Every structure is written in structure tokens, then in C-alpha cells.
Short mmCIF file of C-alpha atoms and ligand atoms in Angstrom, two decimals:
data_model
loop_
_atom_site.label_atom_id
_atom_site.label_comp_id
_atom_site.label_asym_id
_atom_site.label_seq_id
_atom_site.Cartn_x
_atom_site.Cartn_y
_atom_site.Cartn_z
CA MET M 258 16.56 -0.38 -4.91
CA LYS M 259 19.69 1.43 -3.83
CA GLY M 260 18.29 5.13 -3.82
CA ASN M 261 18.22 7.52 -0.77
CA ASP M 262 14.81 6.76 0.31
CA SER M 263 14.78 2.76 0.24
CA ILE M 264 13.01 1.08 3.20
CA ARG M 265 16.50 -0.46 4.27
CA SER M 266 17.74 3.74 4.09
CA ARG M 267 14.44 4.81 5.74
CA TRP M 268 14.41 2.11 8.84
CA LEU M 269 17.91 3.16 8.94
CA LYS M 270 17.41 6.96 9.06
CA ARG M 271 14.16 6.35 11.29
CA TYR M 272 13.24 3.75 13.38
CA LEU M 273 17.51 2.90 14.09
CA THR M 274 18.17 6.64 14.83
CA ALA M 275 15.46 6.77 17.30
CA VAL M 276 15.53 3.79 18.67
CA ILE M 277 19.89 4.60 19.53
CA LEU M 278 19.05 7.72 20.48
CA LEU M 279 16.94 6.33 23.24
CA LEU M 280 19.14 4.13 24.86
CA PHE M 281 21.65 6.91 25.03
CA ILE M 282 19.30 8.95 26.48
CA VAL M 283 18.89 5.84 29.05
CA GLN M 284 22.15 4.91 29.34
CA ALA M 285 23.03 9.07 30.47
CA ILE M 286 20.06 8.79 32.98
CA LEU M 287 21.44 6.06 34.40
CA ILE M 288 25.11 6.96 35.05
CA VAL M 289 23.47 10.40 36.83
CA VAL M 290 21.18 7.91 39.11
CA VAL M 291 24.17 5.72 39.97
CA ASN M 292 26.53 8.39 40.40
CA ASN M 293 23.62 11.01 42.56
CA TYR M 294 22.96 7.56 44.41
CA TYR M 295 26.88 6.95 45.36
CA THR M 296 27.57 10.39 45.73
CA ALA M 297 24.38 11.38 48.03
CA GLY M 298 25.48 8.21 49.65
CA ILE M 299 28.74 9.22 50.44
CA LYS M 300 27.62 12.83 51.23
CA ALA M 301 25.22 12.05 54.09
CA ASN M 302 27.86 9.57 55.41
CA LEU M 303 29.84 12.93 56.03
CA THR M 304 28.18 15.42 57.05
CA SER M 305 26.41 13.44 59.53
CA ARG M 306 29.90 11.71 61.06
CA ALA M 307 31.49 15.19 61.39
CA GLY M 308 28.20 16.75 62.61
CA VAL M 309 27.43 14.15 65.41
CA THR M 310 31.41 14.21 65.94
CA ALA M 311 31.24 18.18 66.43
CA SER M 312 28.75 18.11 68.55
CA PHE M 313 30.11 15.49 71.20
CA PHE M 314 33.11 17.44 71.12
CA SER M 315 31.09 20.93 72.19
CA LYS M 316 29.35 19.41 74.58
CA TYR M 317 30.98 17.02 76.66
CA ILE M 318 34.80 17.20 75.96
CA ILE M 319 35.24 21.23 76.47
CA THR M 320 37.36 22.46 79.25
CA ASP M 321 40.15 23.90 77.69
CA THR M 322 42.58 23.57 74.43
CA ASN M 323 44.66 21.32 75.92
CA ASP M 324 42.19 19.27 77.45
CA LEU M 325 40.37 19.82 73.86
CA TYR M 326 43.63 18.32 71.91
CA ASN M 327 43.92 15.44 73.86
CA SER M 328 40.70 14.48 73.69
CA ALA M 329 40.71 15.04 70.13
CA LYS M 330 43.75 12.71 69.77
CA THR M 331 42.25 9.70 71.37
CA LEU M 332 39.31 9.99 69.38
CA VAL M 333 41.39 10.77 66.01
CA TYR M 334 44.13 7.66 66.34
CA GLU M 335 41.07 5.06 67.60
CA PHE M 336 39.22 5.91 64.80
CA VAL M 337 37.94 2.61 63.63
CA GLY M 338 36.61 3.95 59.62
CA LYS M 339 40.25 5.07 59.29
CA GLU M 340 40.27 2.92 55.96
CA GLN M 341 37.80 4.50 53.76
CA MET M 342 38.14 8.34 54.96
CA GLU M 343 40.62 10.48 57.14
CA MET M 344 38.80 12.16 60.00
CA GLN M 345 41.26 15.15 60.67
CA PHE M 346 41.06 17.99 63.57
CA ILE M 347 41.88 21.34 62.36
CA ASP M 348 42.78 24.64 64.09
CA VAL M 349 41.06 28.19 63.38
CA SER M 350 44.46 29.04 61.22
CA GLY M 351 43.91 26.36 58.86
CA ASN M 352 46.47 23.76 60.68
CA VAL M 353 45.85 20.14 60.57
CA LEU M 354 46.91 19.68 64.56
CA LEU M 355 45.62 15.95 63.87
CA SER M 356 45.03 13.34 61.22
CA SER M 357 43.56 9.72 61.12
CA ASN M 358 46.58 8.84 58.55
CA GLY M 359 48.84 9.62 61.53
CA ILE M 360 50.44 12.08 58.81
CA THR M 361 49.44 15.58 59.33
CA PRO M 362 49.68 17.63 55.84
CA ALA M 363 52.22 20.60 56.02
CA TYR M 364 49.81 22.88 53.95
CA LYS M 365 46.86 24.76 55.28
CA ILE M 366 43.44 23.80 54.45
CA GLU M 367 41.51 26.23 52.84
CA THR M 368 38.61 24.45 51.32
CA GLN M 369 35.29 25.55 51.15
CA ASP M 370 34.19 23.28 53.59
CA TYR M 371 36.37 24.17 56.38
CA GLN M 372 35.81 28.23 55.51
CA ASN M 373 32.38 27.45 55.79
CA ALA M 374 32.47 25.70 59.30
CA LEU M 375 34.54 28.79 60.23
CA LYS M 376 31.60 30.56 59.85
CA GLY M 377 29.31 27.79 61.91
CA ASN M 378 28.42 26.44 58.76
CA THR M 379 28.52 22.29 58.48
CA THR M 380 28.61 21.99 54.84
CA ILE M 381 30.70 19.57 51.52
CA TYR M 382 33.21 19.98 49.75
CA GLN M 383 34.12 18.41 46.14
CA GLY M 384 37.02 18.74 44.63
CA ARG M 385 40.34 17.12 44.42
CA ASN M 386 43.55 16.96 46.79
CA ALA M 387 45.27 20.02 46.44
CA ARG M 388 48.87 18.02 46.91
CA THR M 389 48.19 14.48 45.84
CA ASP M 390 45.06 15.74 42.53
CA GLU M 391 43.09 12.98 43.67
CA ARG M 392 39.43 13.15 43.66
CA ILE M 393 37.55 13.82 47.25
CA MET M 394 34.16 14.64 49.04
CA SER M 395 34.74 15.88 52.42
CA ALA M 396 32.66 17.29 55.07
CA ALA M 397 33.84 19.75 57.69
CA ALA M 398 31.86 20.62 61.09
CA PRO M 399 32.90 23.72 63.62
CA ILE M 400 33.64 22.82 66.87
CA ILE M 401 31.48 25.40 69.14
CA ASP M 402 30.96 25.65 72.80
CA SER M 403 27.87 27.09 74.39
CA SER M 404 29.04 30.61 74.70
CA GLY M 405 29.24 30.55 70.48
CA GLN M 406 33.46 30.19 71.01
CA LEU M 407 35.02 28.55 68.11
CA TYR M 408 37.91 26.15 68.79
CA GLY M 409 38.33 23.97 65.70
CA VAL M 410 36.89 22.76 62.93
CA VAL M 411 36.39 18.45 62.55
CA ARG M 412 36.38 17.53 58.79
CA TYR M 413 35.99 14.26 57.69
CA VAL M 414 37.87 13.25 53.80
CA THR M 415 37.32 10.47 51.58
CA SER M 416 38.68 9.53 48.43
CA MET M 417 36.09 9.72 45.59
CA GLU M 418 38.01 7.30 43.35
CA ASN M 419 36.16 4.50 44.20
CA ALA M 420 33.62 5.78 43.50
CA MET M 421 34.15 6.87 40.54
CA LYS M 422 35.45 3.10 39.56
CA ASN M 423 32.33 1.85 40.11
CA VAL M 424 30.42 4.77 38.42
CA LEU M 425 32.73 3.08 35.17
CA ILE M 426 31.97 -0.05 36.35
CA VAL M 427 28.11 0.86 35.42
CA PHE M 428 29.13 2.47 32.93
CA GLY M 429 30.73 -0.09 30.99
CA ILE M 430 28.56 -2.48 31.84
CA SER M 431 25.65 -0.18 30.44
CA VAL M 432 27.73 0.74 27.43
CA ALA M 433 28.33 -3.20 26.76
CA ILE M 434 24.30 -3.62 27.30
CA ILE M 435 23.59 -1.17 25.06
CA MET M 436 26.11 -2.63 22.30
CA ILE M 437 24.08 -6.06 23.03
CA ILE M 438 21.02 -4.78 22.84
CA MET M 439 22.12 -2.84 18.82
CA ILE M 440 23.80 -5.45 18.10
CA PHE M 441 20.59 -7.90 18.42
CA LEU M 442 18.07 -5.00 16.80
CA LEU M 443 20.83 -4.57 13.69
CA SER M 444 20.53 -8.20 13.30
CA SER M 445 16.96 -8.68 13.93
CA GLY M 446 16.13 -5.94 11.77
CA VAL M 447 18.19 -6.75 9.10
CA TYR M 448 16.73 -10.39 8.95
CA PHE M 449 13.65 -9.08 8.90
CA LEU M 450 13.71 -6.15 6.63
CA HIS M 451 15.68 -8.40 4.56
CA SER M 452 12.39 -11.11 4.56
CA ILE M 453 10.67 -8.22 2.60
CA ILE M 454 12.93 -6.86 1.08
CA ASN M 455 14.45 -9.65 -1.42
CA PRO M 456 10.87 -10.96 -2.28
CA VAL M 457 9.86 -7.70 -2.93
CA GLY M 458 13.10 -7.14 -5.51
CA HIS M 459 12.11 -10.43 -6.86
CA ILE M 460 8.48 -9.38 -7.46
CA THR M 461 10.17 -5.83 -8.95
CA GLN M 462 12.41 -8.02 -11.52
CA SER M 463 9.45 -9.98 -12.56
CA ALA M 464 6.82 -7.51 -12.98
CA LYS M 465 9.61 -5.92 -15.24
CA GLU M 466 9.78 -9.17 -17.34
CA VAL M 467 6.40 -8.81 -17.51
CA ALA M 468 6.25 -5.72 -18.53
CA ARG M 469 8.84 -5.81 -21.04
CA GLY M 470 6.27 -8.31 -23.15
CA ASN M 471 7.13 -12.05 -20.90
CA LEU M 472 4.14 -13.53 -19.64
CA ASN M 473 5.91 -16.67 -18.72
CA VAL M 474 7.11 -15.60 -15.52
CA GLU M 475 5.32 -16.52 -12.48
CA ILE M 476 6.49 -14.64 -9.00
CA LYS M 477 7.56 -17.06 -6.53
CA LYS M 478 5.14 -17.14 -2.86
CA GLU M 479 7.73 -17.56 -0.58
CA ASN M 480 5.35 -16.12 2.34
CA GLU M 481 1.44 -16.82 3.70
CA ASP M 482 2.17 -12.98 4.33
CA GLU M 483 0.62 -9.34 2.22
CA ILE M 484 4.16 -9.95 -0.10
CA GLY M 485 2.76 -13.34 -0.45
CA GLU M 486 -0.87 -12.23 -1.24
CA LEU M 487 0.62 -9.75 -4.03
CA ALA M 488 2.74 -12.48 -5.36
CA ASP M 489 -0.63 -14.58 -6.05
CA THR M 490 -2.71 -10.68 -7.49
CA LEU M 491 0.32 -10.25 -9.97
CA ASN M 492 0.43 -13.91 -10.86
CA PHE M 493 -3.34 -13.64 -11.63
CA MET M 494 -2.46 -10.46 -13.53
CA ILE M 495 -0.24 -12.00 -15.33
CA GLN M 496 -2.35 -15.10 -15.81
CA GLU M 497 -5.23 -12.70 -17.37
CA LEU M 498 -3.25 -10.86 -19.72
CA LYS M 499 -2.17 -14.74 -20.95
CA LYS M 500 -5.84 -14.98 -21.58
CA SER M 501 -5.90 -11.89 -23.36
CA ASP M 502 -3.51 -11.85 -25.45
CA ASP M 503 -4.95 -15.36 -26.55
CA ILE M 504 -7.96 -13.66 -26.97
CA LYS M 505 -6.77 -11.15 -28.84
CA ASN M 506 -5.11 -13.74 -31.10
CA GLU M 507 -7.33 -15.24 -31.67
CA PHE M 508 -9.37 -12.86 -32.69
CA ILE M 509 -7.14 -11.14 -34.77
CA SER M 510 -6.91 -14.99 -37.06
CA SER M 511 -10.52 -14.93 -36.53
CA VAL M 512 -10.88 -11.16 -38.20
CA SER M 513 -8.67 -11.98 -40.60
CA HIS M 514 -10.71 -14.94 -41.60
CA GLU M 515 -14.15 -12.80 -41.88
CA LEU M 516 -12.29 -10.78 -43.62
CA ARG M 517 -11.13 -12.50 -46.78
CA THR M 518 -14.34 -14.50 -47.62
CA PRO M 519 -15.58 -11.27 -48.56
CA LEU M 520 -12.27 -10.29 -50.08
CA THR M 521 -12.14 -13.62 -52.42
CA SER M 522 -15.37 -12.92 -53.79
CA ILE M 523 -14.90 -10.00 -54.69
CA LYS M 524 -12.31 -10.80 -55.95
CA GLY M 525 -14.09 -13.81 -57.80
CA TRP M 526 -16.23 -12.04 -58.94
CA SER M 527 -14.82 -9.10 -60.40
CA GLU M 528 -12.60 -11.49 -62.25
CA THR M 529 -15.48 -12.78 -63.76
CA ALA M 530 -16.95 -9.38 -65.28
CA LEU M 531 -13.48 -8.91 -66.91
CA ALA M 532 -13.76 -12.11 -68.63
CA THR M 533 -17.22 -11.41 -69.28
CA ASP M 534 -18.64 -9.92 -72.55
CA MET M 535 -19.09 -6.63 -72.47
CA LYS M 536 -23.00 -7.12 -74.46
CA ASP M 537 -24.17 -9.21 -71.31
CA LYS M 538 -25.35 -7.21 -69.71
CA GLU M 539 -26.99 -10.11 -67.21
CA GLN M 540 -24.36 -11.41 -66.46
CA LEU M 541 -22.19 -7.62 -65.16
CA GLN M 542 -25.06 -6.82 -63.05
CA LYS M 543 -25.26 -9.75 -61.28
CA CYS M 544 -21.25 -9.58 -60.84
CA LEU M 545 -21.75 -6.18 -59.84
CA SER M 546 -24.11 -6.39 -57.74
CA ILE M 547 -22.77 -8.88 -55.86
CA ILE M 548 -19.68 -6.72 -55.77
CA ALA M 549 -21.55 -4.36 -54.14
CA SER M 550 -23.01 -6.41 -51.50
CA GLU M 551 -19.76 -8.08 -50.70
CA SER M 552 -18.28 -4.71 -50.06
CA GLN M 553 -21.10 -3.66 -47.65
CA ARG M 554 -21.04 -6.49 -45.93
CA LEU M 555 -17.25 -5.57 -45.51
CA GLY M 556 -17.75 -2.38 -44.62
CA ASN M 557 -19.79 -3.27 -42.20
CA MET M 558 -17.28 -5.83 -41.11
CA VAL M 559 -14.45 -2.74 -40.57
CA GLU M 560 -17.59 -0.45 -38.87
CA GLU M 561 -18.04 -3.22 -36.85
CA LEU M 562 -14.42 -3.47 -35.93
CA LEU M 563 -13.91 0.21 -35.21
CA ASP M 564 -16.85 -0.12 -32.19
CA PHE M 565 -15.22 -3.07 -30.76
CA SER M 566 -12.24 -1.31 -30.75
CA ARG M 567 -13.96 1.88 -29.08
CA ILE M 568 -15.21 0.15 -26.63
CA LEU M 569 -12.47 -1.31 -25.72
CA ARG M 570 -10.92 2.16 -25.42
CA ASP M 571 -14.44 2.56 -23.67
CA GLN M 572 -14.96 5.65 -26.19
CA VAL M 573 -18.46 5.54 -27.62
CA MET M 574 -19.06 8.52 -29.76
CA LEU M 575 -22.94 8.95 -29.99
CA ASN M 576 -24.37 10.91 -33.01
CA LEU M 577 -27.78 11.12 -31.38
CA GLN M 578 -30.84 12.07 -33.82
CA PRO M 579 -34.48 10.94 -33.25
CA ALA M 580 -35.40 8.12 -35.33
CA ASP M 581 -38.10 5.32 -35.60
CA ILE M 582 -36.92 2.63 -33.59
CA GLU M 583 -39.68 0.16 -35.89
CA LYS M 584 -38.38 1.78 -38.87
CA GLU M 585 -34.92 0.78 -37.53
CA ILE M 586 -36.05 -2.82 -36.62
CA GLU M 587 -37.70 -3.34 -40.28
CA ASP M 588 -35.03 -2.70 -42.09
CA VAL M 589 -33.05 -5.15 -40.13
CA LEU M 590 -35.52 -7.77 -41.04
CA PHE M 591 -35.39 -6.55 -44.35
CA MET M 592 -30.96 -7.22 -44.19
CA LEU M 593 -31.25 -10.63 -42.36
CA MET M 594 -34.39 -11.59 -44.93
CA ASP M 595 -32.01 -14.25 -46.73
CA LYS M 596 -30.27 -15.30 -43.18
CA ILE M 597 -33.78 -15.69 -41.76
CA LYS M 598 -35.68 -17.56 -45.25
CA ALA M 599 -32.41 -19.99 -45.31
CA LYS M 600 -33.20 -21.60 -41.67
CA GLY M 601 -37.16 -20.82 -42.40
CA ILE M 602 -37.82 -19.06 -39.35
CA ILE M 603 -41.03 -17.61 -38.59
CA ILE M 604 -40.83 -13.50 -37.66
CA SER M 605 -44.05 -12.22 -35.57
CA TYR M 606 -43.08 -8.77 -35.55
CA ASN M 607 -45.77 -7.07 -33.45
CA PRO M 608 -44.93 -2.74 -33.64
CA MET M 609 -47.15 -1.11 -30.76
CA CYS M 610 -44.84 1.59 -29.86
CA SER M 611 -47.74 4.56 -29.93
CA ASP M 612 -44.75 7.31 -30.21
CA PRO M 613 -41.92 5.09 -32.31
CA ASP M 614 -39.51 8.27 -32.06
CA ILE M 615 -36.52 8.37 -29.70
CA MET M 616 -32.84 10.26 -29.66
CA ILE M 617 -30.75 7.68 -30.79
CA ASP M 618 -27.68 7.07 -33.03
CA GLU M 619 -29.14 5.09 -36.10
CA ALA M 620 -26.58 3.63 -36.56
CA LYS M 621 -25.59 2.05 -33.07
CA ILE M 622 -28.75 0.97 -32.67
CA ARG M 623 -29.48 -0.54 -35.71
CA GLN M 624 -26.17 -2.89 -34.82
CA VAL M 625 -27.34 -3.96 -31.57
CA ILE M 626 -31.14 -4.82 -33.39
CA ILE M 627 -28.54 -6.61 -35.84
CA ASN M 628 -26.23 -8.84 -33.38
CA ILE M 629 -29.34 -9.57 -31.40
CA LEU M 630 -31.35 -11.14 -34.05
CA ASP M 631 -28.29 -12.29 -35.67
CA ASN M 632 -28.42 -14.23 -32.31
CA ALA M 633 -31.46 -15.25 -32.60
CA ILE M 634 -31.46 -16.24 -35.80
CA LYS M 635 -28.12 -18.01 -35.60
CA PHE M 636 -29.41 -20.00 -32.22
CA SER M 637 -32.79 -20.95 -33.42
CA ARG M 638 -33.97 -24.61 -34.74
CA GLU M 639 -35.02 -24.98 -38.35
CA GLU M 640 -38.50 -23.17 -38.57
CA GLY M 641 -38.21 -22.10 -35.17
CA THR M 642 -40.82 -18.70 -34.60
CA ILE M 643 -39.13 -15.39 -33.46
CA LYS M 644 -41.64 -12.50 -31.65
CA ILE M 645 -40.51 -9.43 -31.94
CA THR M 646 -42.09 -6.97 -30.35
CA THR M 647 -42.35 -2.41 -29.26
CA GLN M 648 -44.01 -0.91 -26.81
CA ASN M 649 -43.84 2.38 -24.60
CA GLN M 650 -43.36 1.03 -20.89
CA ASP M 651 -42.58 3.45 -17.97
CA GLY M 652 -40.92 6.25 -20.35
CA PHE M 653 -38.83 3.75 -22.51
CA ALA M 654 -39.18 2.47 -25.67
CA VAL M 655 -39.19 -1.30 -24.90
CA VAL M 656 -38.31 -3.74 -27.98
CA GLN M 657 -38.10 -7.22 -27.18
CA ILE M 658 -36.90 -9.92 -29.21
CA GLU M 659 -37.48 -14.02 -28.11
CA ASP M 660 -36.52 -16.89 -29.96
CA GLN M 661 -37.75 -20.94 -29.47
CA GLY M 662 -34.17 -21.95 -30.08
CA GLU M 663 -31.25 -23.81 -27.86
CA GLY M 664 -31.48 -21.48 -24.98
CA ILE M 665 -28.16 -19.88 -22.38
CA LYS M 666 -27.09 -22.45 -19.79
CA GLU M 667 -28.09 -20.72 -16.51
CA GLU M 668 -24.21 -20.91 -15.80
CA GLU M 669 -22.94 -18.73 -18.86
CA LEU M 670 -25.99 -16.34 -18.48
CA GLU M 671 -24.54 -14.17 -16.17
CA HIS M 672 -21.09 -13.38 -18.35
CA VAL M 673 -22.82 -13.37 -21.99
CA LYS M 674 -22.58 -9.60 -21.92
CA ASP M 675 -18.72 -9.93 -21.47
CA LYS M 676 -16.21 -8.87 -24.07
CA PHE M 677 -15.41 -12.27 -25.80
CA PHE M 678 -17.37 -14.57 -24.11
CA LYS M 679 -18.81 -17.18 -26.55
CA GLY M 680 -21.06 -19.97 -25.00
CA SER M 681 -20.63 -23.88 -25.15
CA SER M 682 -23.04 -24.13 -28.45
CA GLN M 683 -21.25 -25.67 -30.96
CA HIS M 684 -23.37 -22.03 -33.03
CA HIS M 685 -21.23 -19.79 -31.66
CA GLY M 686 -19.40 -17.17 -33.21
CA ASN M 687 -16.77 -14.80 -31.96
CA GLY M 688 -18.13 -13.78 -28.74
CA ILE M 689 -18.51 -9.80 -29.36
CA GLY M 690 -21.58 -9.64 -30.86
CA LEU M 691 -24.06 -8.85 -27.26
CA ALA M 692 -20.90 -6.86 -26.02
CA ILE M 693 -20.89 -4.22 -28.29
CA ALA M 694 -24.98 -4.25 -28.07
CA ASP M 695 -24.21 -4.45 -24.59
CA GLU M 696 -22.11 -1.11 -24.75
CA MET M 697 -24.33 0.49 -27.30
CA ILE M 698 -27.58 0.37 -25.19
CA ARG M 699 -25.25 1.79 -22.31
CA ALA M 700 -24.36 4.42 -23.96
CA HIS M 701 -27.82 5.86 -24.64
CA HIS M 702 -28.93 5.46 -21.09
CA GLY M 703 -30.94 2.54 -21.86
CA MET M 704 -30.30 -1.69 -20.61
CA LEU M 705 -29.93 -4.96 -22.10
CA GLU M 706 -31.80 -7.50 -20.00
CA ILE M 707 -31.05 -11.40 -21.25
CA ASP M 708 -33.62 -14.13 -20.15
CA SER M 709 -33.02 -17.85 -20.90
CA VAL M 710 -33.89 -21.04 -20.42
CA TYR M 711 -31.93 -23.50 -21.37
CA GLY M 712 -33.13 -26.29 -24.14
CA GLU M 713 -36.49 -23.29 -24.40
CA GLY M 714 -35.38 -19.91 -25.45
CA THR M 715 -33.82 -16.74 -25.34
CA GLN M 716 -35.87 -13.58 -24.69
CA ILE M 717 -33.55 -10.19 -24.93
CA THR M 718 -35.24 -7.09 -23.68
CA ILE M 719 -33.94 -3.43 -24.71
CA ARG M 720 -34.92 0.06 -23.19
CA LEU M 721 -34.39 2.91 -24.69
CA PRO M 722 -35.09 6.21 -22.86
CA GLU M 723 -38.02 8.01 -24.45
CA GLY M 724 -37.25 12.33 -24.74
CA THR M 725 -36.61 13.81 -27.70
CA GLU M 726 -35.53 17.48 -26.08
CA PRO M 727 -32.12 18.15 -25.35
CA ALA M 728 -30.09 15.78 -27.07
CA ALA M 729 -30.86 16.74 -30.99
CA GLU M 730 -28.03 19.86 -29.86
CA GLU M 731 -25.73 17.55 -28.95
CA PRO M 732 -25.08 15.07 -31.52
CA ALA M 733 -21.98 13.95 -30.21
CA GLN M 734 -21.96 12.71 -27.09
CA GLU M 735 -18.94 10.41 -25.24
CA MET M 736 -19.58 7.45 -22.77
CA GLU M 737 -18.76 7.80 -19.44
N1 LIG W 6 -30.58 -16.09 -28.97
C1 LIG W 6 -29.46 -16.55 -28.28
N2 LIG W 6 -29.56 -18.36 -27.77
C2 LIG W 6 -29.15 -19.07 -27.43
N3 LIG W 6 -27.27 -18.01 -27.35
C3 LIG W 6 -27.63 -17.21 -27.01
C4 LIG W 6 -28.69 -16.52 -27.52
N4 LIG W 6 -27.15 -14.69 -27.80
C5 LIG W 6 -26.53 -15.33 -27.21
N5 LIG W 6 -26.21 -16.64 -26.95
C6 LIG W 6 -24.91 -17.24 -26.36
O1 LIG W 6 -24.15 -15.57 -25.95
C7 LIG W 6 -23.07 -16.22 -26.35
C8 LIG W 6 -22.78 -14.68 -26.74
O2 LIG W 6 -23.16 -14.14 -27.52
P1 LIG W 6 -22.51 -12.52 -28.61
O3 LIG W 6 -23.62 -12.25 -29.77
O4 LIG W 6 -21.68 -12.22 -27.61
O5 LIG W 6 -21.03 -13.64 -29.80
P2 LIG W 6 -21.97 -14.50 -30.44
O6 LIG W 6 -22.66 -14.52 -30.98
O7 LIG W 6 -21.13 -16.46 -29.91
O8 LIG W 6 -20.37 -13.88 -31.28
P3 LIG W 6 -20.33 -12.73 -32.76
O9 LIG W 6 -21.78 -12.85 -31.74
O10 LIG W 6 -19.18 -12.26 -32.38
O11 LIG W 6 -20.54 -13.82 -33.82
C9 LIG W 6 -23.11 -17.15 -28.05
O12 LIG W 6 -22.13 -17.49 -27.86
C10 LIG W 6 -24.41 -17.61 -26.44
O13 LIG W 6 -23.53 -18.47 -26.71
MG1 LIG W 7 -23.65 -13.07 -31.38
#
């Protein structure tokens, strides 16, 4: 992703900006602290020297001005700290009478510290030398006798160039450290981002491939992390898509095959009818009735397929009307009579509902009973018995269909209601009968329960809620 809001640009904008800002703040604080440290030390040194020297003169030396000058001369010339600072002895008019440098400046001293000393205060001046423009710091203290008379000023001056150089060195070092930290942050961040962005990019590419319909994509898992988990999940999704694609193709081919049988029969019997002598009413009757029943079968199959596709889209529309559940069962038994007879199956039917009228979508419930009875017949042994009972129980109309067929394996039992699930039995069909039945019953707010013992038989229980009240006013109801 190259847009403005990519992870990379977000990282640069937010995280890196914050870190750089923080580093610069830390650096600024560091410079201020180092600068203060240097200047405060120099300030204290100068002030205490000026104060001590001035009071020394004030207390012991002052007898007359001349004597003061001589004592000062010795002190100034013998001043040991000459290398670091200059000691000046200034008269009240600002003339430097003595300087530890040996050279007395020709100009008058007018700096603020000197002015304050004339007023009796010891203060500091920070600025530039009037002549050399060198950065300096000075402290001046007044020489006052006990009567309060001012004799002159002692002033210590030091160059600040060295201190500034030191601060600049610290500044340089801190800039270098910040650069190193930034380079480290940038490279580690870029490395980290790449370890996320690259696999995500790869996953996006693969997902696009899948979206274009290529299911033969496998997403490479680079690490055992969240992105690795995403890759696993997508691979699983692709596998599932493949499976459902296969199932769909298989289903379409088996459906076409199923449709072809009645169509072939209709075609064959209509050709026979056409070739039949119009006077042979019996033969014509036979042809037409077969064509009618095959058309009916075809119609039912199409209806089933439509229902099935609606189920896949989760939209079962119900047309609820009061109907007799026992009559539905009898109709279905009648419809399936040929199959039942062909296998020699005995039906034991026990209708025990006191009030079999409930609100149902007749066609849908009939379909449910067909699907379940069809299974019971299909999976029953020859000449087996199928027991059907109906009863009212706890506000439900309950229909039970029990066969003595091959039963369902325990591990298959929880899947039999899944769409397209076919059991391991060799008699299985497309695996949609129970899925449709379950969806239909759930759309009716009922329950479909399956109990089975492998090798002994299967019992299916349908529970449909009783009550004939409001549903009559809402003929169509959408399934949730
Ligand atoms: N009465 C039963 N006895 C034994 N096994 C059953 C019974 N009913 C369902 N099954 C098992 O459950 C599976 C799913 O049933 P379902 O009716 O959904 O599909 P099907 O009968 O295989 O195919 P279809 O109903 O679409 O023709 C069956 O394949 C079968 O293995
Ligand atoms: Mg079935």
C-alpha cells in the first residue's frame, strides 16, 4: 500500500516524529543544564573572588589612597590565577589603574557590574569585551572603608570562549548521540516494519488471486506470529472454498443426472405415444399417465432445488396455514407407497394427536416428511419395519419416524444435518435431505432430533410448536 495512510507513513508520522521531538527536547534541556553548570561555577568563582579581595582591602590595607595603590599593585601583579582570569583595580572614574595582565586598558570601564559596585553592590556582568568583542564574564566589588567611603573597585574578568567551546563540544557530542540513536531507531524500525509489511503484502496479493477465482494459491507462512496465524486462517479459508467449490460441481453434475432420468422417460413415452395408434386408448392412457407422473417428479425436483438454493442464501419463505399434520404423513406414505412396497417394508403408523391441526407451511412440512421417510426406506433392510407415531407433548406436535435400518455411525451423527454431508453408507444420496429438513423445521421454530445406534436403527423426532393464533395473518414469514 502506497497511500498516505500506510503503516510505514503512519509510523514515520507519529512514532518517529514523537521520538525525534523527544530527543531534541532532551538535547535542549541537556545544553541548558550544561551551560548553567559552567556559567554558575564561573559566576560563583568570580563573585567570591571579587568579594573576598574587596573586603581584604577594606579591612586591612586602606590607610591612604597611595598605600592602597601600592598594596593593590603587589596583589594584582602576584595574582596566581592570571591564566584563567584578569584581576583589575579600578578607580572611581572607571580608569583601570592596575591589571594582572600587565596592560591597563586605555578606555574607561562602564560595564553594569562596575556601575553597581560604585553603588556599593557586588554583581556579575555577562557580555562582550568592548574592544576585542570576546565573550566575557566579570564580577566587580566595591572597596569601602568603615566610614563608607568608596576607594575604588576590584573587578575579575574571565573569557567565556572556553566555556562556550565546552558547551559546543557537549552539543556536538549530544547531536552525534542523537544521530546514532535515530539511525538505530530508523533501521530497527524499518526492519521491523518490513517484517510486517512484506508478509501482509504477500497475503494481500494471494487474497486478490483468490478473489479472482484462483483457488490454487497457498499463502507462505513466514513466522509463528499473528501474521502467521492470519496466513493459516486464510489457507484454511481457501481449502474450505475449494471444498465447497468441489461440492458444488459434484452437486450440479448429480442434479443434472437426476434431472435427465425423468426427462429421458418423458421423451421416450411421448415418442411412444406419438407412434401409438390413436385408437389404442389404453396404451395412450398409459403413456400420458407416465408422462404426467414424471413431469410431477421433475416439478418436485425443481421445487426442491429452489428450496435448497434459498436455504443456501438463508431465505426460507413460509406460507403458514392451519393444516393437519397426520394428513400430511398419510399423503406422503401414499406418495412413497411404491418404494415401500418394492422393499417389502412394513409401516406401523400410530396417529395419536388429539388436535393434529397446527400452523405450518404444508408443502415444506410435506417435504420434510418425504426426506425423512425417504431416508428411513433407503437405509432400511428389506422387509424391515418403519414405525411412525404422532402425539401432542408439552405444547408441541411430535412426529417420530423410527427405522430398523443400518443406523448412523457415532462420529457421523453430529454431521448428518450439515449441507452436503453424506454418510459412509453405500445407499447415500446427495446429502441435502436432512439439511433441508432441519432448516425447514427451524424456520417453523421447531426442532429436529436424530438418535441412532449403528447397526440397529435410527429414530428421527420432529417437534413443531402448536398454536393457531397469529400466523394466519402473516402468510409469509422470513426465516431468521
Ligand atoms: N434413517 C437413516 N438411517 C441411516 N443413515 C441415515 C438415515 N438418515 C440419514 N442417514 C445418514 O445421514 C446422511 C445424510 O442424510 P441426508 O438425507 O441429508 O442425505 P442423503 O440421504 O445421503 O442424500 P439426499 O437426501 O440428498 O438424497 C446420509 O447419507 C446417511 O449416511
Ligand atoms: Mg436423504
